[in-house]
């Protein structure tokens, strides 16, 4: 067994026992990246010097008997949507090529304060807009379980790096499923916390009322430990919740006996891959065997969630992306005459096709004459979707569903068909519209050896219960021990 | 709903995007397809429904109105594509 095969908590235990140093663990990650990243292509940038300096500082703290946190010294990666002081941050876009942030995102600061070496910046769909990593302006990332397939998106680089054991864990962001879908595609655990649970300060914005950072790890216990580091009220983010974070690891092993778990019939619909459905149904049966009660529930407005999302998210994006004007940072069209032409040409050259499409869609939905028919109406339907969940959670403790309707698809398969790509988010995005926490946990493999993920949705700020439910399943089926075929490549 | 090229150009102007003729064509097709797909929302009666702009309706959190150090000019300007002294430089806008 290689050092990089350890989970975050297993490594933390070895660090605490003095059996291994953070520098050794970090060097093992760097070596692993050299070996497998030419195939996986998860990293946009590796910060070797920064990571090793942080690792040595961590080792010095250990030696002095004063580790900064339980995860002090455990190397992790960051989606390239998080601002990192002094380290280039591009959001996967040409418009930010060469941008070196003058400050750290709050969560990056928290990771540094907790002593976790940051190995590098991970690939993503441009400005987090996509479900396959193919809209990255740089290159697509590959799924370690089958390199001809996508690792999902938009946090596909984060998922691929964790699955390929290039880092012990990573942070992603989730606007419509961008943590959970890539986790499901790569046999990893992805947690999208309640909106407001984790600070968005210094996280490059896609759709501000939906975006939420969260952990991507190999195990449920790792997700709990990493969430513990970043779940903090932040005065710098006016939407950050002033709610104290509980001890996420405390009840992890409490099981599911006596819990009522809802199965939304609207999530088991036509178009779902039969092997995905079989894996998820088997997981539901497992929960029954473990003592939970399954309850049939209805979320009647589910079928409107996709349309609602694809109006609201682009509308917010068109507003957020107005800041890329070629004046203060990023690309500038050099030959433009006058300010208007400078804006238009800079943005024409800097943004990729999917980003332009969403800016156009959002601008249209917000424009005079269409605002009421599109944007305002979508906001009202959002209320109906939220109310569906509120009603369901009066009956049940959590909801179980597939994460993605299909297993990881081939790179290139859906690139020219945006609508078919948008359908990939059909089970994940209602959770963002309602601001709820959602978790994806490995629940099996297809015959071809492709991962399938179970999605668990919960009440606001109920992450601890989601983790406990996920752990109950993981204890019975330790799929996380299975290594992607890239192993040793 | 089919978007005309003229409408696409108008939206592009609002969005400050200088689209190529090929992009105008492509966006007319793709935007029309997406707008067709979202048209199903028109079927719902939402007359009496309040809109949701944020999912968690936390009371507006205010922070103390205190002066704090801000980014120093050299850091603020470090990524500027063009600068002049302690300012961002832009093309001349007054003839």
Coordinates of C-alpha atoms in Angstrom, one line a residue:
Chain A
X1 CA 0.0 0.0 0.0
X2 CA 1.3 3.4 -1.0
X3 CA 1.2 6.5 1.3
X4 CA -1.2 8.2 -1.1
X5 CA -3.7 5.3 -0.6
X6 CA -4.4 6.5 2.9
X7 CA -7.5 8.4 3.7
X8 CA -7.2 11.9 5.3
X9 CA -7.8 10.6 8.8
X10 CA -5.6 7.6 8.4
X11 CA -2.8 9.9 7.3
X12 CA -3.6 12.3 10.2
X13 CA -3.3 9.4 12.6
X14 CA 0.2 8.5 11.2
X15 CA 1.3 12.1 11.4
X16 CA 0.1 12.3 15.0
X17 CA 2.0 9.1 15.8
X18 CA 5.1 10.4 14.1
X19 CA 5.1 7.4 11.7
X20 CA 5.3 9.7 8.7
X21 CA 6.0 13.4 8.2
X22 CA 3.9 15.9 6.3
X23 CA 6.8 16.5 4.0
X24 CA 6.9 12.8 3.1
X25 CA 3.1 12.8 2.5
X26 CA 3.3 16.0 0.4
X27 CA 6.3 14.6 -1.7
X28 CA 4.2 11.4 -2.2
X29 CA 1.4 13.5 -3.6
X30 CA 3.8 15.4 -5.9
X31 CA 5.3 12.1 -7.1
X32 CA 1.9 10.6 -7.7
X33 CA 0.9 13.7 -9.7
X34 CA 4.1 13.3 -11.9
X35 CA 3.1 9.7 -12.5
X36 CA -0.6 9.9 -13.2
X37 CA -1.6 13.4 -14.0
X38 CA -0.4 13.2 -17.6
X39 CA -3.4 10.8 -18.0
X40 CA -5.8 12.4 -15.5
X41 CA -5.1 16.1 -16.2
X42 CA -6.7 17.2 -13.0
X43 CA -4.2 20.0 -12.2
X44 CA -4.1 23.4 -13.8
X45 CA -1.2 24.3 -11.6
X46 CA 0.9 22.5 -9.0
X47 CA 2.4 24.7 -6.2
X48 CA 5.3 22.4 -5.3
X49 CA 7.3 25.0 -3.4
X50 CA 4.3 26.4 -1.5
X51 CA 3.1 22.9 -0.5
X52 CA 6.5 21.7 0.7
X53 CA 7.0 24.9 2.7
X54 CA 3.6 24.4 4.4
X55 CA 4.4 20.7 5.0
X56 CA 7.8 21.6 6.7
X57 CA 6.1 24.2 8.8
X58 CA 3.5 21.6 9.8
X59 CA 6.3 19.1 10.7
X60 CA 7.9 21.8 12.9
X61 CA 4.6 22.3 14.7
X62 CA 4.2 18.6 15.3
X63 CA 7.8 18.4 16.7
X64 CA 7.0 21.2 19.0
X65 CA 3.9 19.4 20.2
X66 CA 1.4 22.0 18.9
X67 CA -0.4 20.9 15.8
X68 CA -2.8 23.5 14.4
X69 CA -5.7 21.1 13.9
X70 CA -6.5 17.4 13.7
X71 CA -5.7 17.6 9.9
X72 CA -2.5 19.6 10.3
X73 CA -0.1 18.4 7.6
X74 CA -2.6 16.6 5.4
X75 CA -2.1 17.8 1.7
X76 CA -5.2 18.8 -0.2
X77 CA -6.1 20.5 -3.6
X78 CA -8.3 23.4 -4.5
X79 CA -10.7 23.9 -7.4
X80 CA -9.2 26.8 -9.3
X81 CA -12.2 28.9 -8.4
X82 CA -10.8 29.8 -4.9
X83 CA -8.6 32.8 -4.7
X84 CA -5.1 31.9 -3.5
X85 CA -2.7 34.7 -2.6
X86 CA 0.3 34.7 -4.9
X87 CA -0.9 31.6 -6.8
X88 CA -2.5 32.1 -10.3
X89 CA -6.2 31.6 -10.2
X90 CA -8.1 31.4 -13.5
X91 CA -11.6 29.9 -12.9
X92 CA -10.7 27.8 -16.0
X93 CA -11.1 30.9 -18.2
X94 CA -8.8 32.7 -20.6
X95 CA -10.1 36.0 -19.3
X96 CA -8.3 35.4 -16.0
X97 CA -5.1 33.8 -17.5
X98 CA -2.1 35.1 -15.4
X99 CA -4.3 36.5 -12.7
X100 CA -2.5 36.3 -9.3
X101 CA -4.9 37.1 -6.5
X102 CA -3.8 39.7 -3.8
X103 CA -5.7 37.7 -1.1
X104 CA -6.9 34.3 0.0
X105 CA -10.5 33.2 0.0
X106 CA -11.8 32.8 3.6
X107 CA -11.8 29.0 3.2
X108 CA -8.3 29.0 1.9
X109 CA -7.2 31.0 4.9
X110 CA -9.0 28.5 7.2
X111 CA -7.2 25.6 5.5
X112 CA -3.8 27.3 5.9
X113 CA -4.5 28.2 9.5
X114 CA -5.4 24.5 10.1
X115 CA -2.1 23.6 8.6
X116 CA -3.1 21.7 5.5
X117 CA -0.5 22.0 2.7
X118 CA -2.2 23.2 -0.6
X119 CA -0.8 21.1 -3.4
X120 CA -2.3 23.0 -6.3
X121 CA -5.2 24.3 -8.3
X122 CA -7.6 21.9 -9.9
X123 CA -9.3 22.0 -13.3
X124 CA -13.0 23.0 -13.7
X125 CA -15.5 24.0 -16.3
X126 CA -15.0 27.7 -17.1
X127 CA -16.5 29.7 -14.3
X128 CA -18.0 26.5 -13.0
X129 CA -20.4 26.4 -15.9
X130 CA -20.7 22.8 -17.0
X131 CA -21.2 19.2 -16.1
X132 CA -18.2 17.5 -17.7
X133 CA -15.1 19.7 -17.4
X134 CA -15.1 20.1 -21.2
X135 CA -15.8 23.8 -21.0
X136 CA -12.5 24.5 -19.3
X137 CA -10.6 26.9 -21.5
X138 CA -7.4 24.8 -20.9
X139 CA -8.1 21.1 -21.4
X140 CA -10.7 18.5 -20.2
X141 CA -9.9 16.4 -17.2
X142 CA -10.3 12.6 -17.4
X143 CA -12.1 10.1 -15.2
X144 CA -9.6 7.9 -13.4
X145 CA -12.1 5.0 -13.7
X146 CA -12.0 5.2 -17.5
X147 CA -9.8 7.9 -19.1
X148 CA -12.0 8.2 -22.2
X149 CA -14.8 9.4 -19.9
X150 CA -15.6 12.7 -18.1
X151 CA -15.0 13.0 -14.4
X152 CA -18.1 15.2 -14.3
X153 CA -18.3 18.9 -13.5
X154 CA -17.8 21.5 -12.7
X155 CA -15.5 20.3 -9.9
X156 CA -14.2 17.5 -12.1
X157 CA -10.5 18.2 -11.5
X158 CA -11.1 18.1 -7.8
X159 CA -13.0 14.8 -8.0
X160 CA -10.4 13.2 -10.4
X161 CA -7.5 14.3 -8.3
X162 CA -9.0 12.7 -5.2
X163 CA -10.1 9.5 -7.0
X164 CA -6.6 9.2 -8.6
X165 CA -5.0 9.6 -5.2
X166 CA -3.1 12.7 -6.2
X167 CA -4.3 14.5 -3.1
X168 CA -6.0 13.3 0.1
X169 CA -8.9 15.5 -0.3
X170 CA -10.0 18.7 -2.1
X171 CA -12.5 21.6 -2.1
X172 CA -15.0 22.1 -4.8
X173 CA -18.0 24.3 -5.3
X174 CA -21.6 23.4 -6.0
X175 CA -24.0 25.6 -7.8
X176 CA -26.3 23.0 -9.4
X177 CA -24.5 19.8 -8.4
X178 CA -20.9 20.6 -9.2
X179 CA -19.6 18.8 -6.1
X180 CA -22.0 15.8 -6.0
X181 CA -22.2 14.8 -9.7
X182 CA -18.3 14.6 -10.1
X183 CA -18.2 12.7 -6.8
X184 CA -20.7 10.2 -8.0
X185 CA -18.7 9.9 -11.3
X186 CA -15.5 9.1 -9.5
X187 CA -16.4 6.9 -6.5
X188 CA -15.7 9.7 -4.0
X189 CA -17.7 11.5 -1.4
X190 CA -18.9 15.0 -2.1
X191 CA -20.8 17.3 0.3
X192 CA -22.6 20.5 -0.7
X193 CA -23.3 22.2 2.6
X194 CA -26.4 24.3 3.4
X195 CA -26.3 27.7 1.6
X196 CA -24.5 30.0 4.0
X197 CA -22.7 27.3 6.0
X198 CA -19.4 27.9 4.3
X199 CA -18.1 31.3 3.3
X200 CA -18.2 32.4 -0.3
X201 CA -15.8 35.3 0.2
X202 CA -12.9 35.0 -2.3
X203 CA -14.7 32.2 -4.3
X204 CA -15.1 33.4 -7.8
X205 CA -18.9 33.9 -8.3
X206 CA -21.0 32.0 -10.7
X207 CA -24.6 32.3 -9.3
X208 CA -24.4 34.0 -5.9
X209 CA -27.7 32.7 -4.5
X210 CA -26.8 29.1 -5.3
X211 CA -23.0 28.7 -5.0
X212 CA -21.6 26.9 -2.0
X213 CA -18.1 25.5 -1.4
X214 CA -17.7 22.0 0.1
X215 CA -15.4 19.0 0.7
X216 CA -14.6 16.3 -1.8
X217 CA -12.9 13.2 -0.2
X218 CA -12.6 9.5 -0.3
X219 CA -14.6 8.7 2.8
X220 CA -17.5 10.2 4.8
X221 CA -15.4 10.6 7.9
X222 CA -12.9 12.7 5.8
X223 CA -15.7 14.9 4.6
X224 CA -16.8 15.5 8.1
X225 CA -13.3 16.4 9.2
X226 CA -12.7 18.7 6.2
X227 CA -16.1 20.4 6.7
X228 CA -15.2 21.0 10.3
X229 CA -12.3 23.2 9.1
X230 CA -14.2 25.4 6.7
X231 CA -17.7 25.6 8.3
X232 CA -17.4 29.0 10.0
X233 CA -19.4 32.2 10.1
X234 CA -17.6 34.9 8.1
X235 CA -18.4 38.6 8.4
X236 CA -16.8 39.1 5.0
X237 CA -19.7 37.3 3.4
X238 CA -23.1 38.9 4.1
X239 CA -24.9 35.6 3.3
X240 CA -22.7 33.6 5.7
X241 CA -25.0 32.1 8.4
X242 CA -24.3 33.0 12.0
X243 CA -25.0 29.4 13.0
X244 CA -22.5 27.5 15.2
X245 CA -21.0 24.4 13.5
X246 CA -21.6 21.2 15.5
X247 CA -19.0 18.4 15.9
X248 CA -19.5 16.7 12.5
X249 CA -17.7 13.6 13.6
X250 CA -19.5 13.0 16.9
X251 CA -22.5 10.9 15.7
X252 CA -20.9 9.5 12.5
X253 CA -21.2 5.9 13.7
X254 CA -24.7 6.2 15.2
X255 CA -26.4 4.3 12.4
X256 CA -29.8 4.8 10.8
X257 CA -32.1 2.7 13.0
X258 CA -35.3 4.5 13.5
X259 CA -34.7 7.2 10.9
X260 CA -37.4 7.9 8.3
X261 CA -35.8 8.2 4.8
X262 CA -37.9 9.6 2.0
X263 CA -37.7 8.3 -1.5
X264 CA -39.0 11.0 -3.8
X265 CA -40.9 9.2 -6.6
X266 CA -40.3 12.2 -8.9
X267 CA -36.5 11.4 -8.8
X268 CA -37.0 7.9 -10.3
X269 CA -38.1 8.9 -13.7
X270 CA -37.8 8.0 -17.4
X271 CA -34.3 8.5 -18.8
X272 CA -32.5 7.0 -15.8
X273 CA -29.9 4.4 -16.6
X274 CA -31.1 0.9 -15.5
X275 CA -27.8 0.1 -13.9
X276 CA -27.8 3.4 -11.9
X277 CA -31.3 2.7 -10.8
X278 CA -30.4 -0.9 -9.8
X279 CA -27.5 0.3 -7.6
X280 CA -29.6 3.0 -6.0
X281 CA -32.5 0.6 -5.3
X282 CA -30.0 -1.9 -3.8
X283 CA -28.8 0.9 -1.5
X284 CA -32.4 1.7 -0.5
X285 CA -32.9 -1.9 0.5
X286 CA -29.7 -1.8 2.5
X287 CA -31.0 1.1 4.5
X288 CA -34.1 -0.8 5.3
X289 CA -32.0 -3.8 6.4
X290 CA -30.1 -1.4 8.7
X291 CA -33.3 -0.3 10.4
X292 CA -34.4 2.8 8.6
X293 CA -38.0 3.2 7.4
X294 CA -38.4 4.1 3.7
X295 CA -41.2 6.5 3.0
X296 CA -42.6 7.3 -0.4
X297 CA -42.7 11.1 -0.8
X298 CA -43.6 13.5 -3.6
X299 CA -41.8 16.7 -4.7
X300 CA -44.3 17.6 -7.3
X301 CA -42.5 20.7 -8.7
X302 CA -39.3 18.7 -9.4
X303 CA -40.0 18.7 -13.2
X304 CA -39.8 22.5 -13.2
X305 CA -36.4 22.7 -11.4
X306 CA -34.2 22.4 -14.5
X307 CA -36.0 25.3 -16.3
X308 CA -36.0 27.4 -13.1
X309 CA -32.2 26.8 -12.6
X310 CA -31.4 27.5 -16.3
X311 CA -33.1 30.9 -16.0
X312 CA -31.9 32.0 -12.5
X313 CA -28.3 30.8 -12.6
X314 CA -27.5 32.5 -16.0
X315 CA -29.3 35.6 -14.8
X316 CA -27.0 35.8 -11.8
X317 CA -24.0 34.9 -13.9
X318 CA -24.6 37.6 -16.4
X319 CA -24.6 40.1 -13.6
X320 CA -21.5 38.6 -11.8
X321 CA -19.5 38.3 -15.0
X322 CA -20.0 41.9 -15.8
X323 CA -16.9 42.6 -13.7
X324 CA -14.7 41.1 -16.4
X325 CA -14.3 44.3 -18.3
X326 CA -10.6 44.3 -19.1
X327 CA -9.9 47.3 -16.8
X328 CA -8.7 46.0 -13.4
X329 CA -7.5 42.5 -14.0
X330 CA -7.3 39.8 -16.6
X331 CA -7.3 40.0 -20.3
X332 CA -7.6 43.3 -22.2
X333 CA -8.2 43.7 -25.9
X334 CA -5.3 45.9 -26.9
X335 CA -6.5 47.2 -30.2
X336 CA -10.0 48.3 -29.1
X337 CA -11.1 51.9 -29.6
X338 CA -13.1 53.5 -26.9
X339 CA -14.4 51.9 -23.7
X340 CA -17.5 50.1 -25.1
X341 CA -15.4 48.4 -27.8
X342 CA -12.8 47.5 -25.1
X343 CA -15.4 45.8 -23.0
X344 CA -17.1 43.9 -25.9
X345 CA -13.8 42.7 -27.5
X346 CA -12.2 41.8 -24.3
X347 CA -15.2 39.7 -23.3
X348 CA -15.5 38.2 -26.8
X349 CA -11.9 37.0 -26.7
X350 CA -11.8 36.0 -23.0
X351 CA -15.0 34.0 -22.6
X352 CA -15.6 30.5 -24.0
X353 CA -18.8 29.4 -25.8
X354 CA -20.7 28.0 -22.8
X355 CA -20.0 31.1 -20.7
X356 CA -21.1 33.3 -23.6
X357 CA -24.3 31.2 -24.0
X358 CA -25.2 31.6 -20.3
X359 CA -24.4 35.3 -20.3
X360 CA -26.7 35.8 -23.3
X361 CA -29.4 33.7 -21.7
X362 CA -29.2 35.6 -18.4
X363 CA -29.1 39.0 -20.1
X364 CA -32.2 38.0 -22.2
X365 CA -34.1 36.8 -19.1
X366 CA -33.3 40.0 -17.3
X367 CA -33.9 42.4 -20.2
X368 CA -36.8 44.9 -20.5
X369 CA -40.0 43.1 -21.4
X370 CA -38.8 39.7 -20.4
X371 CA -38.0 40.1 -16.7
X372 CA -41.5 39.3 -15.5
X373 CA -42.0 36.4 -17.9
X374 CA -38.7 34.7 -17.2
X375 CA -36.7 35.9 -14.2
X376 CA -39.5 36.8 -11.8
X377 CA -41.5 33.8 -12.8
X378 CA -38.5 31.5 -12.2
X379 CA -38.1 33.0 -8.7
X380 CA -41.7 32.2 -7.9
X381 CA -41.3 28.6 -9.1
X382 CA -38.2 28.5 -6.9
X383 CA -40.5 29.2 -3.9
X384 CA -42.8 26.2 -4.9
X385 CA -39.7 23.9 -5.2
X386 CA -38.6 25.0 -1.7
X387 CA -42.0 24.4 -0.3
X388 CA -42.0 20.9 -1.7
X389 CA -38.9 20.1 0.4
X390 CA -40.2 21.9 3.5
X391 CA -43.3 19.6 3.3
X392 CA -41.3 16.5 2.7
X393 CA -39.1 17.2 5.7
X394 CA -42.1 17.3 7.9
X395 CA -42.5 13.6 7.2
X396 CA -38.9 12.4 6.9
X397 CA -35.4 13.0 8.2
X398 CA -33.7 12.9 4.8
X399 CA -34.3 12.1 1.2
X400 CA -32.5 9.4 -0.9
X401 CA -32.1 9.5 -4.7
X402 CA -29.6 8.9 -7.5
X403 CA -27.0 11.7 -7.9
X404 CA -26.8 11.5 -11.7
X405 CA -29.3 9.8 -14.0
X406 CA -26.4 8.2 -15.9
X407 CA -22.9 6.8 -15.2
X408 CA -19.9 8.9 -16.4
X409 CA -20.3 9.5 -20.1
X410 CA -17.7 9.7 -22.8
X411 CA -15.7 12.9 -23.4
X412 CA -17.1 14.6 -26.4
X413 CA -20.4 12.8 -26.2
X414 CA -22.6 15.7 -25.2
X415 CA -20.5 18.8 -26.0
X416 CA -22.7 20.0 -28.9
X417 CA -26.0 19.5 -27.2
X418 CA -26.3 21.9 -24.3
X419 CA -29.8 20.7 -23.4
X420 CA -28.8 17.1 -23.0
X421 CA -25.8 18.2 -20.9
X422 CA -28.1 20.3 -18.7
X423 CA -30.2 17.2 -18.0
X424 CA -27.2 15.7 -16.1
X425 CA -28.1 18.1 -13.3
X426 CA -31.7 17.1 -13.0
X427 CA -31.4 15.4 -9.5
X428 CA -28.9 17.7 -8.0
X429 CA -30.0 21.3 -8.7
X430 CA -33.3 21.3 -6.8
X431 CA -31.2 21.2 -3.6
X432 CA -29.3 24.4 -4.6
X433 CA -32.6 26.2 -5.5
X434 CA -33.8 25.3 -2.0
X435 CA -30.5 26.0 -0.3
X436 CA -30.3 22.6 1.3
X437 CA -27.3 20.4 2.1
X438 CA -26.7 17.4 -0.2
X439 CA -24.2 14.6 -0.1
X440 CA -23.1 12.1 -2.7
X441 CA -21.7 8.8 -1.5
X442 CA -20.4 5.8 -3.6
X443 CA -23.1 3.1 -3.9
X444 CA -21.8 0.7 -6.5
X445 CA -20.4 0.2 -9.9
X446 CA -21.9 -0.6 -13.3
X447 CA -20.9 -3.9 -15.1
X448 CA -18.4 -1.8 -17.0
X449 CA -16.8 -0.8 -13.7
X450 CA -18.1 2.8 -13.7
X451 CA -19.0 4.4 -10.3
X452 CA -22.6 5.1 -9.2
X453 CA -23.4 7.6 -6.4
X454 CA -26.3 7.8 -4.0
X455 CA -27.5 11.3 -3.2
X456 CA -28.7 12.2 0.3
X457 CA -30.6 15.5 0.8
X458 CA -31.4 17.0 4.2
X459 CA -32.9 19.9 6.1
X460 CA -31.0 23.2 6.4
X461 CA -27.8 22.9 8.6
X462 CA -28.4 19.1 9.0
X463 CA -25.0 18.1 7.5
X464 CA -24.2 16.0 10.5
X465 CA -27.2 13.7 9.9
X466 CA -26.4 13.4 6.2
X467 CA -22.9 12.3 7.1
X468 CA -24.2 9.8 9.6
X469 CA -26.6 8.3 7.0
X470 CA -23.8 8.1 4.4
X471 CA -21.5 6.5 6.9
X472 CA -24.0 3.8 7.8
X473 CA -23.9 2.7 4.1
X474 CA -20.1 3.1 3.7
X475 CA -19.5 0.9 6.7
X476 CA -21.3 -2.0 5.0
X477 CA -19.8 -1.4 1.5
X478 CA -16.3 0.1 1.6
X479 CA -16.2 0.9 -2.1
X480 CA -13.7 3.7 -1.3
X481 CA -11.0 1.0 -0.8
X482 CA -11.3 0.2 -4.4
X483 CA -8.7 2.0 -6.5
X484 CA -9.3 3.5 -9.9
X485 CA -7.6 1.4 -12.6
X486 CA -5.1 4.2 -13.1
X487 CA -3.5 2.9 -9.9
X488 CA 0.3 2.4 -10.6
X489 CA -0.1 3.7 -14.1
Chain B
X1 CA -39.6 30.4 -29.4
X2 CA -37.3 31.4 -32.3
X3 CA -35.0 34.3 -31.6
X4 CA -34.2 36.5 -34.6
X5 CA -30.6 37.5 -35.4
X6 CA -31.6 41.0 -34.6
X7 CA -32.7 40.0 -31.1
X8 CA -29.4 38.1 -30.6
X9 CA -27.5 41.2 -31.6
X10 CA -29.5 43.3 -29.2
X11 CA -28.8 41.0 -26.3
X12 CA -25.1 40.8 -27.2
X13 CA -25.0 44.6 -27.1
X14 CA -26.6 44.6 -23.7
X15 CA -24.2 41.9 -22.5
X16 CA -21.2 43.7 -24.0
X17 CA -20.2 40.8 -26.2
X18 CA -18.8 41.4 -29.7
X19 CA -20.1 38.2 -31.4
X20 CA -18.8 36.9 -34.7
X21 CA -21.5 36.3 -37.4
X22 CA -21.0 32.5 -36.8
X23 CA -21.7 33.0 -33.1
X24 CA -24.8 35.0 -33.8
X25 CA -26.1 32.1 -35.8
X26 CA -25.2 29.5 -33.3
X27 CA -26.6 31.5 -30.3
X28 CA -29.9 32.1 -32.2
X29 CA -30.3 28.4 -32.5
X30 CA -29.1 27.5 -29.0
X31 CA -30.9 30.3 -27.1
X32 CA -34.1 29.4 -28.9
X33 CA -33.8 25.8 -27.9
X34 CA -33.2 26.7 -24.3
X35 CA -36.0 29.2 -24.2
X36 CA -38.3 26.5 -25.7
X37 CA -37.3 24.2 -22.9
X38 CA -37.9 26.7 -20.1
X39 CA -41.3 27.7 -21.6
X40 CA -43.0 25.0 -19.5
X41 CA -42.8 27.4 -16.5
X42 CA -45.5 29.5 -18.2
X43 CA -47.9 26.6 -17.5
X44 CA -47.8 27.2 -13.7
X45 CA -50.1 29.5 -12.0
X46 CA -47.7 31.6 -9.8
X47 CA -50.0 34.7 -9.4
X48 CA -50.1 34.4 -5.6
X49 CA -46.6 33.0 -5.0
X50 CA -43.9 35.2 -3.5
X51 CA -40.6 35.1 -5.3
X52 CA -37.5 33.6 -3.7
X53 CA -34.3 35.5 -4.4
X54 CA -32.2 33.7 -1.7
X55 CA -32.9 30.2 -0.4
X56 CA -32.0 30.9 3.2
X57 CA -33.8 34.0 4.3
X58 CA -31.3 34.9 7.0
X59 CA -31.9 38.3 8.4
X60 CA -29.6 40.7 6.7
X61 CA -26.3 40.4 8.6
X62 CA -24.6 43.7 9.2
X63 CA -21.1 44.1 10.3
X64 CA -19.7 46.8 12.5
X65 CA -19.1 50.0 10.7
X66 CA -15.5 50.2 11.5
X67 CA -12.5 51.3 9.5
X68 CA -10.2 48.5 8.5
X69 CA -7.0 48.4 6.4
X70 CA -7.8 48.0 2.7
X71 CA -5.7 46.6 0.0
X72 CA -2.7 48.8 -0.6
X73 CA -2.6 50.4 -4.1
X74 CA 0.3 48.3 -5.3
X75 CA -1.6 45.1 -4.6
X76 CA -4.8 46.5 -6.1
X77 CA -3.0 47.4 -9.2
X78 CA -0.8 44.3 -9.5
X79 CA -3.1 42.6 -12.0
X80 CA -4.0 45.8 -14.0
X81 CA -3.5 45.3 -17.8
X82 CA -2.5 48.9 -17.9
X83 CA -1.8 51.4 -15.2
X84 CA -0.6 54.9 -14.7
X85 CA 0.9 55.9 -11.3
X86 CA -1.7 54.7 -8.8
X87 CA -4.5 54.5 -11.3
X88 CA -5.9 52.0 -13.8
X89 CA -5.4 53.3 -17.3
X90 CA -8.3 53.1 -19.8
X91 CA -8.6 54.3 -23.4
X92 CA -9.5 57.9 -23.9
X93 CA -13.3 58.3 -23.7
X94 CA -13.7 62.0 -24.4
X95 CA -12.7 63.3 -27.9

